[in-house]
Amino acid sequence: MAEGRRILLIISGGIAAYKSLDLIRRLKERGIAVRCILTAGGAQFVTPLTVAALSGDKVYQELFSLTDEAEMGHIRLSREADLVVVAPATANILAKMAAGIADDLASTALLATDKPVLVAPAMNSMMWGHAATQANLATLEARGVRRVGPASGELACGEIGPGRMAEVPDILAAIDSLLDAGPLKGVRALVTSGPTLEPIDPVRFISNRSSGKQGHAIAAALARLGAEVTLISGPVRLADPAGVKTIHVESGREMLGAAIAALPADVAVCAAAVADWTVSNASKQKQKKQPGGAAPAIELALNPDILTTLSEQGPARPRLVVGFAAETETVVEHARAKRQRKGCDWIVANDVSPATGTFGGDFNTVHLITAAGDEPWPRIAKADVAERLAWRIVDALKGGG
Ligand code: C5P
């Protein structure tokens, strides 16, 4: 799909430059031509020889090199690509881009290019969070520069926080989407994920143990295939997936409001474990223990059913509505009935009996229930369930299946 396209990859000076070597390999495997500019900082982390060997091309480093200018001027270098990728993008190069500084080959090519630019920032979390960096990013994004990452985690400096360069698969997905290469290009997807949190009072709540891993993996897989994804997430301990617009909510009602606001969508996947009940007598003030007093009564009311509501949207109904059913017995029968009752097209039924370790775990054993019948899938990683489901969604939306 992206085969035959050309990328100008600018490697600036960050420890994450080593990941860019893998990025070059993966791009080449896809038949994408990669030409690289290595900044002086970048050359402190990876050698020009390695970059040249992997890209199968000359590495460009000097602005005022006579040979480079004779063979390939900086203007041509920046224009001959379909896309310019800056990975890693340091705070310094982002600042230069925002200010329009052109004092080396990389920054000059970035100022001269007429092609889309994707940056993969990588830096210490204080540098990332600094008002200067954030202002520079806002400037760049307002000019149409696209960004992937950074992720949160342990940084090379030993600190923990946001600033890690996005992982290579996420950068590849962002590249695919910018090259118009994903099979779900032009498709709008809505995914709900995680638990909901129903307040009892300002400090207490009712919730459940959903980790959000499956829903988040589905949102990420759809985005990797090129869909424009809105993920509506309850409170989870997961990072927002790359390339996905993530909306954070707490209660089931908020989740419903955000889901309706995210319409129109071509496909909706409701993977959230929405609390069945909300507290109808939640108090505005923290409830106090009264010495010797009775425990307060918590009154429950049914939460709105988001899956059913989306399935009943009439003309605004997504073409494909997918729900989940967590069951511990007679999985397929229950899921079939749920598909009918909720009016959705597919149900992904998971067996959540304790022995399966599905809750909170990384693996899932599912059946896909459609109008055509029941397909048992083998026990596979949640990320693989997501990938497989995303490809089924491609078939259904593009193939009319
Ligand atoms: O009825 P049950 O909770 O088993 O249904 C599970 C499916 O319905 C899941 O897809 C879940 O996301 C969705 N659901 C919902 N809103 C609710 C309850 C469940 O969207 N209030």
CSV table of C-alpha atoms and ligand atoms in Angstrom, one decimal:
chain,number,residue,atom,x,y,z
A,1,MET,CA,0.0,0.0,0.0
A,2,ALA,CA,2.7,2.4,1.0
A,3,GLU,CA,5.1,0.6,-1.4
A,4,GLY,CA,7.0,2.9,-3.7
A,5,ARG,CA,6.6,5.9,-1.5
A,6,ARG,CA,9.6,8.0,-0.3
A,7,ILE,CA,10.4,9.2,3.2
A,8,LEU,CA,13.0,11.7,4.3
A,9,LEU,CA,13.9,10.7,7.8
A,10,ILE,CA,15.7,13.3,10.0
A,11,ILE,CA,17.5,11.7,12.9
A,12,SER,CA,18.2,14.3,15.6
A,13,GLY,CA,20.3,13.9,18.7
A,14,GLY,CA,18.5,11.7,21.2
A,15,ILE,CA,19.2,8.3,22.7
A,16,ALA,CA,16.1,7.1,20.9
A,17,ALA,CA,18.0,7.4,17.6
A,18,TYR,CA,18.7,3.7,18.0
A,19,LYS,CA,15.0,3.0,17.5
A,20,SER,CA,15.1,4.9,14.3
A,21,LEU,CA,17.5,2.3,12.9
A,22,ASP,CA,14.7,-0.3,13.4
A,23,LEU,CA,12.3,2.2,11.8
A,24,ILE,CA,14.4,2.4,8.7
A,25,ARG,CA,14.5,-1.5,8.5
A,26,ARG,CA,10.7,-1.7,8.9
A,27,LEU,CA,10.1,1.0,6.3
A,28,LYS,CA,12.4,-0.7,3.8
A,29,GLU,CA,10.6,-4.1,4.4
A,30,ARG,CA,7.4,-2.3,3.3
A,31,GLY,CA,9.0,-1.2,0.1
A,32,ILE,CA,9.3,2.4,1.2
A,33,ALA,CA,12.5,4.3,0.1
A,34,VAL,CA,14.2,6.0,3.0
A,35,ARG,CA,16.7,8.8,2.7
A,36,CYS,CA,18.2,10.1,5.9
A,37,ILE,CA,19.6,13.3,7.3
A,38,LEU,CA,21.6,12.8,10.4
A,39,THR,CA,22.1,15.9,12.6
A,40,ALA,CA,25.4,16.5,14.4
A,41,GLY,CA,23.6,15.5,17.6
A,42,GLY,CA,22.2,12.4,15.9
A,43,ALA,CA,25.7,11.3,14.8
A,44,GLN,CA,26.6,11.2,18.5
A,45,PHE,CA,24.2,8.3,19.0
A,46,VAL,CA,24.2,6.4,15.7
A,47,THR,CA,26.9,6.3,13.0
A,48,PRO,CA,26.4,7.5,9.5
A,49,LEU,CA,27.7,4.1,8.3
A,50,THR,CA,24.9,2.2,10.1
A,51,VAL,CA,22.3,4.6,8.8
A,52,ALA,CA,23.7,4.3,5.2
A,53,ALA,CA,23.9,0.5,5.4
A,54,LEU,CA,20.3,0.2,6.6
A,55,SER,CA,18.8,2.8,4.3
A,56,GLY,CA,20.8,1.6,1.3
A,57,ASP,CA,21.4,5.3,0.4
A,58,LYS,CA,23.9,8.1,1.1
A,59,VAL,CA,23.5,9.8,4.5
A,60,TYR,CA,23.2,13.6,4.3
A,61,GLN,CA,24.8,15.6,7.1
A,62,GLU,CA,26.3,18.9,5.9
A,63,LEU,CA,24.5,22.0,4.8
A,64,PHE,CA,27.5,23.4,3.1
A,65,SER,CA,29.0,20.3,1.5
A,66,LEU,CA,29.9,20.9,-2.1
A,67,THR,CA,29.4,17.3,-3.1
A,68,ASP,CA,26.0,17.1,-1.4
A,69,GLU,CA,24.9,20.3,-3.0
A,70,ALA,CA,26.2,19.2,-6.4
A,71,GLU,CA,24.5,15.8,-6.2
A,72,MET,CA,21.4,16.8,-4.2
A,73,GLY,CA,20.6,20.3,-2.9
A,74,HIS,CA,18.8,20.7,0.3
A,75,ILE,CA,15.7,22.0,-1.6
A,76,ARG,CA,15.5,18.8,-3.7
A,77,LEU,CA,16.3,16.7,-0.7
A,78,SER,CA,13.2,18.1,1.1
A,79,ARG,CA,10.9,18.0,-1.9
A,80,GLU,CA,11.7,14.6,-3.4
A,81,ALA,CA,10.1,12.8,-0.4
A,82,ASP,CA,6.3,12.1,0.0
A,83,LEU,CA,6.7,12.7,3.8
A,84,VAL,CA,9.3,14.1,6.1
A,85,VAL,CA,9.7,12.3,9.4
A,86,VAL,CA,11.7,13.7,12.4
A,87,ALA,CA,12.5,10.8,14.7
A,88,PRO,CA,13.7,11.3,17.3
A,89,ALA,CA,12.6,15.0,17.4
A,90,THR,CA,14.5,16.7,20.2
A,91,ALA,CA,13.2,19.8,22.1
A,92,ASN,CA,15.9,21.7,20.2
A,93,ILE,CA,14.8,20.7,16.7
A,94,LEU,CA,11.2,21.4,17.6
A,95,ALA,CA,12.2,24.8,18.8
A,96,LYS,CA,14.1,25.5,15.6
A,97,MET,CA,11.1,24.4,13.5
A,98,ALA,CA,8.7,26.6,15.4
A,99,ALA,CA,11.0,29.6,15.1
A,100,GLY,CA,11.9,29.0,11.5
A,101,ILE,CA,15.6,28.7,12.2
A,102,ALA,CA,17.7,27.1,9.4
A,103,ASP,CA,21.2,26.7,10.7
A,104,ASP,CA,22.0,23.2,9.6
A,105,LEU,CA,20.9,20.8,6.9
A,106,ALA,CA,18.0,19.2,8.9
A,107,SER,CA,16.4,22.5,9.9
A,108,THR,CA,17.0,24.0,6.5
A,109,ALA,CA,15.3,21.0,4.8
A,110,LEU,CA,12.4,21.4,7.2
A,111,LEU,CA,12.0,25.0,6.4
A,112,ALA,CA,12.2,24.4,2.7
A,113,THR,CA,9.9,21.4,2.4
A,114,ASP,CA,6.4,21.5,0.9
A,115,LYS,CA,5.6,18.0,2.1
A,116,PRO,CA,3.7,16.8,5.3
A,117,VAL,CA,6.0,16.6,8.3
A,118,LEU,CA,5.6,14.0,11.1
A,119,VAL,CA,7.6,14.5,14.4
A,120,ALA,CA,8.2,11.8,17.0
A,121,PRO,CA,9.4,13.8,20.1
A,122,ALA,CA,11.8,12.2,22.5
A,123,MET,CA,13.2,14.1,25.5
A,124,ASN,CA,13.4,14.3,29.3
A,125,SER,CA,9.9,14.8,30.8
A,126,MET,CA,10.7,18.2,32.3
A,127,MET,CA,11.8,19.4,28.9
A,128,TRP,CA,8.7,17.9,27.4
A,129,GLY,CA,6.4,19.6,29.9
A,130,HIS,CA,8.2,22.9,29.7
A,131,ALA,CA,6.0,25.8,28.6
A,132,ALA,CA,8.5,26.6,25.8
A,133,THR,CA,8.3,23.1,24.3
A,134,GLN,CA,4.5,22.9,24.6
A,135,ALA,CA,4.2,26.4,23.0
A,136,ASN,CA,6.5,25.3,20.2
A,137,LEU,CA,4.4,22.2,19.6
A,138,ALA,CA,1.2,24.1,19.6
A,139,THR,CA,2.7,26.4,17.0
A,140,LEU,CA,3.8,23.5,14.9
A,141,GLU,CA,0.5,21.6,15.2
A,142,ALA,CA,-1.4,24.7,14.2
A,143,ARG,CA,0.8,24.8,11.0
A,144,GLY,CA,-0.2,21.2,10.3
A,145,VAL,CA,2.8,19.3,11.6
A,146,ARG,CA,1.7,15.9,12.8
A,147,ARG,CA,3.0,14.3,15.9
A,148,VAL,CA,3.2,10.7,17.2
A,149,GLY,CA,4.0,10.2,20.9
A,150,PRO,CA,5.8,10.7,23.1
A,151,ALA,CA,4.9,7.7,25.4
A,152,SER,CA,5.3,7.7,29.1
A,153,GLY,CA,7.7,5.4,30.9
A,154,GLU,CA,11.3,5.1,32.1
A,155,LEU,CA,13.5,7.5,30.3
A,156,ALA,CA,17.2,7.2,29.5
A,157,CYS,CA,18.0,9.8,32.1
A,158,GLY,CA,16.6,7.5,34.7
A,159,GLU,CA,13.5,9.6,35.4
A,160,ILE,CA,10.0,8.3,34.7
A,161,GLY,CA,7.4,10.3,32.8
A,162,PRO,CA,6.3,11.4,29.4
A,163,GLY,CA,9.1,11.8,26.9
A,164,ARG,CA,9.9,8.4,25.5
A,165,MET,CA,9.8,8.3,21.7
A,166,ALA,CA,6.8,6.4,20.4
A,167,GLU,CA,7.4,2.8,19.6
A,168,VAL,CA,8.3,1.9,16.0
A,169,PRO,CA,4.9,0.2,15.2
A,170,ASP,CA,3.1,3.4,16.3
A,171,ILE,CA,5.4,5.6,14.2
A,172,LEU,CA,4.8,3.2,11.2
A,173,ALA,CA,1.0,3.5,11.8
A,174,ALA,CA,1.3,7.3,11.8
A,175,ILE,CA,3.3,7.2,8.6
A,176,ASP,CA,0.7,4.9,7.0
A,177,SER,CA,-2.0,7.2,7.9
A,178,LEU,CA,-0.2,10.2,6.5
A,179,LEU,CA,0.7,8.3,3.3
A,180,ASP,CA,-3.0,7.5,2.9
A,181,ALA,CA,-2.1,3.9,3.1
A,182,GLY,CA,-4.3,2.3,5.7
A,183,PRO,CA,-7.3,0.1,4.6
A,184,LEU,CA,-9.5,2.0,7.0
A,185,LYS,CA,-8.6,5.4,5.6
A,186,GLY,CA,-11.6,7.7,5.7
A,187,VAL,CA,-13.4,5.4,8.3
A,188,ARG,CA,-14.5,7.0,11.6
A,189,ALA,CA,-14.5,4.7,14.5
A,190,LEU,CA,-15.8,5.1,18.1
A,191,VAL,CA,-14.5,2.8,20.8
A,192,THR,CA,-15.6,2.7,24.5
A,193,SER,CA,-13.1,1.1,27.0
A,194,GLY,CA,-12.4,0.6,30.6
A,195,PRO,CA,-14.7,0.7,33.7
A,196,THR,CA,-16.9,3.5,34.7
A,197,LEU,CA,-16.9,5.2,38.1
A,198,GLU,CA,-20.2,6.0,39.7
A,199,PRO,CA,-19.9,8.5,42.6
A,200,ILE,CA,-21.5,7.8,46.0
A,201,ASP,CA,-20.2,11.2,47.3
A,202,PRO,CA,-17.3,13.5,46.2
A,203,VAL,CA,-14.7,11.0,47.6
A,204,ARG,CA,-16.3,7.5,47.2
A,205,PHE,CA,-17.5,5.6,44.2
A,206,ILE,CA,-18.6,2.3,42.8
A,207,SER,CA,-16.5,0.8,40.0
A,208,ASN,CA,-15.3,-2.5,38.6
A,209,ARG,CA,-12.0,-4.3,37.8
A,210,SER,CA,-12.0,-3.7,34.0
A,211,SER,CA,-8.4,-2.8,32.9
A,212,GLY,CA,-9.4,-1.3,29.5
A,213,LYS,CA,-6.6,-3.4,27.9
A,214,GLN,CA,-8.9,-4.9,25.2
A,215,GLY,CA,-10.8,-1.7,24.3
A,216,HIS,CA,-7.6,0.3,24.1
A,217,ALA,CA,-5.9,-2.4,22.0
A,218,ILE,CA,-8.9,-2.2,19.6
A,219,ALA,CA,-8.7,1.5,19.3
A,220,ALA,CA,-5.0,1.3,18.6
A,221,ALA,CA,-5.4,-1.5,16.0
A,222,LEU,CA,-8.2,0.5,14.2
A,223,ALA,CA,-6.0,3.6,14.1
A,224,ARG,CA,-3.0,1.6,12.8
A,225,LEU,CA,-5.2,0.6,9.9
A,226,GLY,CA,-5.9,4.2,9.1
A,227,ALA,CA,-9.2,4.8,10.9
A,228,GLU,CA,-9.9,8.1,12.6
A,229,VAL,CA,-10.6,6.8,16.1
A,230,THR,CA,-12.3,8.4,19.1
A,231,LEU,CA,-11.7,6.4,22.2
A,232,ILE,CA,-13.9,7.1,25.2
A,233,SER,CA,-12.2,5.8,28.2
A,234,GLY,CA,-13.2,5.3,31.8
A,235,PRO,CA,-10.5,5.6,34.4
A,236,VAL,CA,-7.7,3.2,33.5
A,237,ARG,CA,-4.0,2.9,34.1
A,238,LEU,CA,-3.1,2.9,30.4
A,239,ALA,CA,-1.5,5.5,28.2
A,240,ASP,CA,-3.7,7.0,25.5
A,241,PRO,CA,-3.0,5.0,22.4
A,242,ALA,CA,-0.9,6.7,19.7
A,243,GLY,CA,-2.9,8.3,16.9
A,244,VAL,CA,-6.2,8.1,18.7
A,245,LYS,CA,-8.3,10.9,20.0
A,246,THR,CA,-8.9,9.9,23.6
A,247,ILE,CA,-11.7,11.4,25.7
A,248,HIS,CA,-11.6,10.7,29.4
A,249,VAL,CA,-14.8,10.2,31.3
A,250,GLU,CA,-15.8,8.8,34.6
A,251,SER,CA,-19.5,7.9,34.9
A,252,GLY,CA,-21.7,5.8,32.5
A,253,ARG,CA,-23.7,8.9,31.8
A,254,GLU,CA,-20.6,10.9,30.8
A,255,MET,CA,-19.6,8.0,28.6
A,256,LEU,CA,-22.9,8.0,26.9
A,257,GLY,CA,-22.8,11.8,26.3
A,258,ALA,CA,-19.3,11.5,24.8
A,259,ALA,CA,-20.3,8.6,22.6
A,260,ILE,CA,-23.3,10.5,21.2
A,261,ALA,CA,-21.1,13.5,20.7
A,262,ALA,CA,-18.6,11.4,18.7
A,263,LEU,CA,-21.2,10.5,16.1
A,264,PRO,CA,-21.3,10.2,13.1
A,265,ALA,CA,-19.2,7.1,13.0
A,266,ASP,CA,-18.9,4.2,10.6
A,267,VAL,CA,-18.2,1.7,13.3
A,268,ALA,CA,-18.7,1.6,17.0
A,269,VAL,CA,-17.0,-0.9,19.3
A,270,CYS,CA,-18.4,-0.9,22.9
A,271,ALA,CA,-15.7,-2.7,24.9
A,272,ALA,CA,-16.3,-0.7,28.1
A,273,ALA,CA,-17.5,-2.4,31.3
A,274,VAL,CA,-20.1,0.2,32.0
A,275,ALA,CA,-21.4,-0.1,35.6
A,276,ASP,CA,-24.9,-1.5,35.4
A,277,TRP,CA,-26.0,0.8,38.2
A,278,THR,CA,-25.4,4.4,39.1
A,279,VAL,CA,-26.0,5.8,42.6
A,280,SER,CA,-29.2,7.8,42.4
A,281,ASN,CA,-28.9,9.3,45.9
A,282,ALA,CA,-25.2,10.4,45.5
A,283,SER,CA,-24.6,13.2,48.0
A,284,LYS,CA,-22.9,16.5,47.1
A,285,GLN,CA,-20.9,16.5,50.4
A,286,LYS,CA,-18.8,13.7,51.8
A,287,GLN,CA,-21.0,11.5,53.9
A,288,LYS,CA,-20.0,11.5,57.6
A,289,LYS,CA,-19.9,8.6,60.0
A,290,GLN,CA,-22.3,9.2,62.8
A,291,PRO,CA,-21.1,7.6,66.1
A,292,GLY,CA,-23.6,4.8,66.7
A,293,GLY,CA,-25.5,5.9,63.6
A,294,ALA,CA,-26.8,3.6,60.9
A,295,ALA,CA,-24.9,3.0,57.7
A,296,PRO,CA,-26.2,5.2,54.9
A,297,ALA,CA,-28.4,3.5,52.3
A,298,ILE,CA,-27.1,3.6,48.8
A,299,GLU,CA,-29.9,3.7,46.2
A,300,LEU,CA,-29.1,2.4,42.7
A,301,ALA,CA,-30.7,3.2,39.4
A,302,LEU,CA,-29.9,1.5,36.0
A,303,ASN,CA,-27.3,3.3,33.9
A,304,PRO,CA,-28.1,4.0,30.3
A,305,ASP,CA,-27.1,1.3,27.9
A,306,ILE,CA,-24.6,2.9,25.5
A,307,LEU,CA,-24.5,-0.1,23.1
A,308,THR,CA,-28.3,-0.3,22.8
A,309,THR,CA,-28.5,3.5,22.4
A,310,LEU,CA,-25.9,3.5,19.6
A,311,SER,CA,-27.7,0.6,17.9
A,312,GLU,CA,-31.0,2.5,18.0
A,313,GLN,CA,-29.7,5.8,16.4
A,314,GLY,CA,-31.7,5.4,13.3
A,315,PRO,CA,-30.1,7.2,10.3
A,316,ALA,CA,-27.2,8.2,12.6
A,317,ARG,CA,-26.5,4.6,13.6
A,318,PRO,CA,-23.0,3.5,12.8
A,319,ARG,CA,-23.0,0.9,9.9
A,320,LEU,CA,-21.4,-1.6,12.2
A,321,VAL,CA,-22.0,-1.8,15.9
A,322,VAL,CA,-20.0,-4.3,18.0
A,323,GLY,CA,-20.6,-5.2,21.6
A,324,PHE,CA,-18.8,-7.4,24.1
A,325,ALA,CA,-20.3,-10.0,26.4
A,326,ALA,CA,-18.4,-11.2,29.4
A,327,GLU,CA,-19.8,-14.6,30.4
A,328,THR,CA,-18.8,-17.4,32.7
A,329,GLU,CA,-21.1,-20.1,31.4
A,330,THR,CA,-23.1,-21.0,28.2
A,331,VAL,CA,-21.0,-18.2,26.6
A,332,VAL,CA,-22.4,-18.5,23.1
A,333,GLU,CA,-26.1,-18.8,24.0
A,334,HIS,CA,-25.9,-15.7,26.3
A,335,ALA,CA,-24.0,-13.7,23.7
A,336,ARG,CA,-26.5,-14.6,20.9
A,337,ALA,CA,-29.4,-13.4,23.1
A,338,LYS,CA,-27.5,-10.3,24.0
A,339,ARG,CA,-26.9,-9.5,20.3
A,340,GLN,CA,-30.6,-9.7,19.7
A,341,ARG,CA,-31.6,-7.8,22.8
A,342,LYS,CA,-29.1,-4.9,22.2
A,343,GLY,CA,-29.7,-4.6,18.5
A,344,CYS,CA,-26.0,-4.7,17.6
A,345,ASP,CA,-24.4,-6.4,14.6
A,346,TRP,CA,-21.6,-8.4,16.3
A,347,ILE,CA,-20.9,-9.5,19.8
A,348,VAL,CA,-17.4,-10.5,20.9
A,349,ALA,CA,-18.1,-13.0,23.7
A,350,ASN,CA,-15.4,-13.6,26.2
A,351,ASP,CA,-15.2,-16.4,28.6
A,352,VAL,CA,-14.2,-14.7,31.8
A,353,SER,CA,-14.4,-17.7,34.1
A,354,PRO,CA,-11.6,-17.3,36.7
A,355,ALA,CA,-9.6,-20.2,35.2
A,356,THR,CA,-9.2,-18.2,31.9
A,357,GLY,CA,-7.4,-15.3,33.6
A,358,THR,CA,-9.0,-12.9,31.2
A,359,PHE,CA,-9.8,-10.1,33.7
A,360,GLY,CA,-6.8,-7.8,33.9
A,361,GLY,CA,-4.7,-10.4,32.0
A,362,ASP,CA,-3.1,-10.1,28.5
A,363,PHE,CA,-4.9,-13.0,26.9
A,364,ASN,CA,-8.5,-13.5,25.8
A,365,THR,CA,-10.6,-16.4,24.6
A,366,VAL,CA,-13.4,-15.1,22.4
A,367,HIS,CA,-16.2,-16.1,20.1
A,368,LEU,CA,-17.3,-13.7,17.4
A,369,ILE,CA,-21.1,-13.8,17.1
A,370,THR,CA,-22.6,-12.4,13.9
A,371,ALA,CA,-25.8,-12.8,12.0
A,372,ALA,CA,-24.1,-15.6,10.2
A,373,GLY,CA,-23.3,-17.6,13.3
A,374,ASP,CA,-20.6,-18.2,15.9
A,375,GLU,CA,-16.9,-18.3,15.3
A,376,PRO,CA,-14.7,-19.6,18.1
A,377,TRP,CA,-11.3,-17.9,18.1
A,378,PRO,CA,-8.3,-19.5,19.8
A,379,ARG,CA,-6.8,-18.2,23.1
A,380,ILE,CA,-4.7,-15.3,21.9
A,381,ALA,CA,-3.2,-12.1,23.2
A,382,LYS,CA,-5.7,-9.2,23.6
A,383,ALA,CA,-3.5,-7.2,21.1
A,384,ASP,CA,-4.1,-10.1,18.6
A,385,VAL,CA,-7.8,-10.2,19.3
A,386,ALA,CA,-7.8,-6.4,18.5
A,387,GLU,CA,-5.8,-6.9,15.3
A,388,ARG,CA,-8.0,-9.7,14.1
A,389,LEU,CA,-11.2,-7.8,14.9
A,390,ALA,CA,-9.9,-4.7,13.2
A,391,TRP,CA,-9.3,-6.7,10.0
A,392,ARG,CA,-12.8,-8.2,10.3
A,393,ILE,CA,-14.1,-4.6,10.5
A,394,VAL,CA,-12.1,-3.8,7.3
A,395,ASP,CA,-13.8,-6.8,5.5
A,396,ALA,CA,-17.2,-5.8,6.7
A,397,LEU,CA,-17.0,-2.1,5.9
A,398,LYS,CA,-15.0,-2.4,2.7
A,399,GLY,CA,-16.2,-5.7,1.4
A,400,GLY,CA,-19.8,-5.4,2.5
A,401,GLY,CA,-19.5,-8.6,4.6
B,1,C5P,O1,-25.4,-6.2,29.5
B,1,C5P,P1,-23.9,-6.3,29.5
B,1,C5P,O2,-23.2,-5.3,30.4
B,1,C5P,O3,-23.4,-7.7,29.7
B,1,C5P,O4,-23.5,-5.9,28.0
B,1,C5P,C1,-22.1,-5.8,27.6
B,1,C5P,C2,-22.0,-4.9,26.4
B,1,C5P,O5,-22.9,-3.8,26.5
B,1,C5P,C3,-20.6,-4.4,26.3
B,1,C5P,O6,-20.4,-4.2,24.9
B,1,C5P,C4,-20.7,-3.1,27.0
B,1,C5P,O7,-19.8,-2.1,26.6
B,1,C5P,C5,-22.1,-2.6,26.6
B,1,C5P,N1,-22.8,-1.8,27.7
B,1,C5P,C6,-23.0,-0.5,27.4
B,1,C5P,N2,-23.7,0.3,28.4
B,1,C5P,C7,-24.1,-0.3,29.5
B,1,C5P,C8,-23.9,-1.6,29.8
B,1,C5P,C9,-23.2,-2.4,28.8
B,1,C5P,O8,-22.6,0.0,26.4
B,1,C5P,N3,-24.7,0.5,30.4
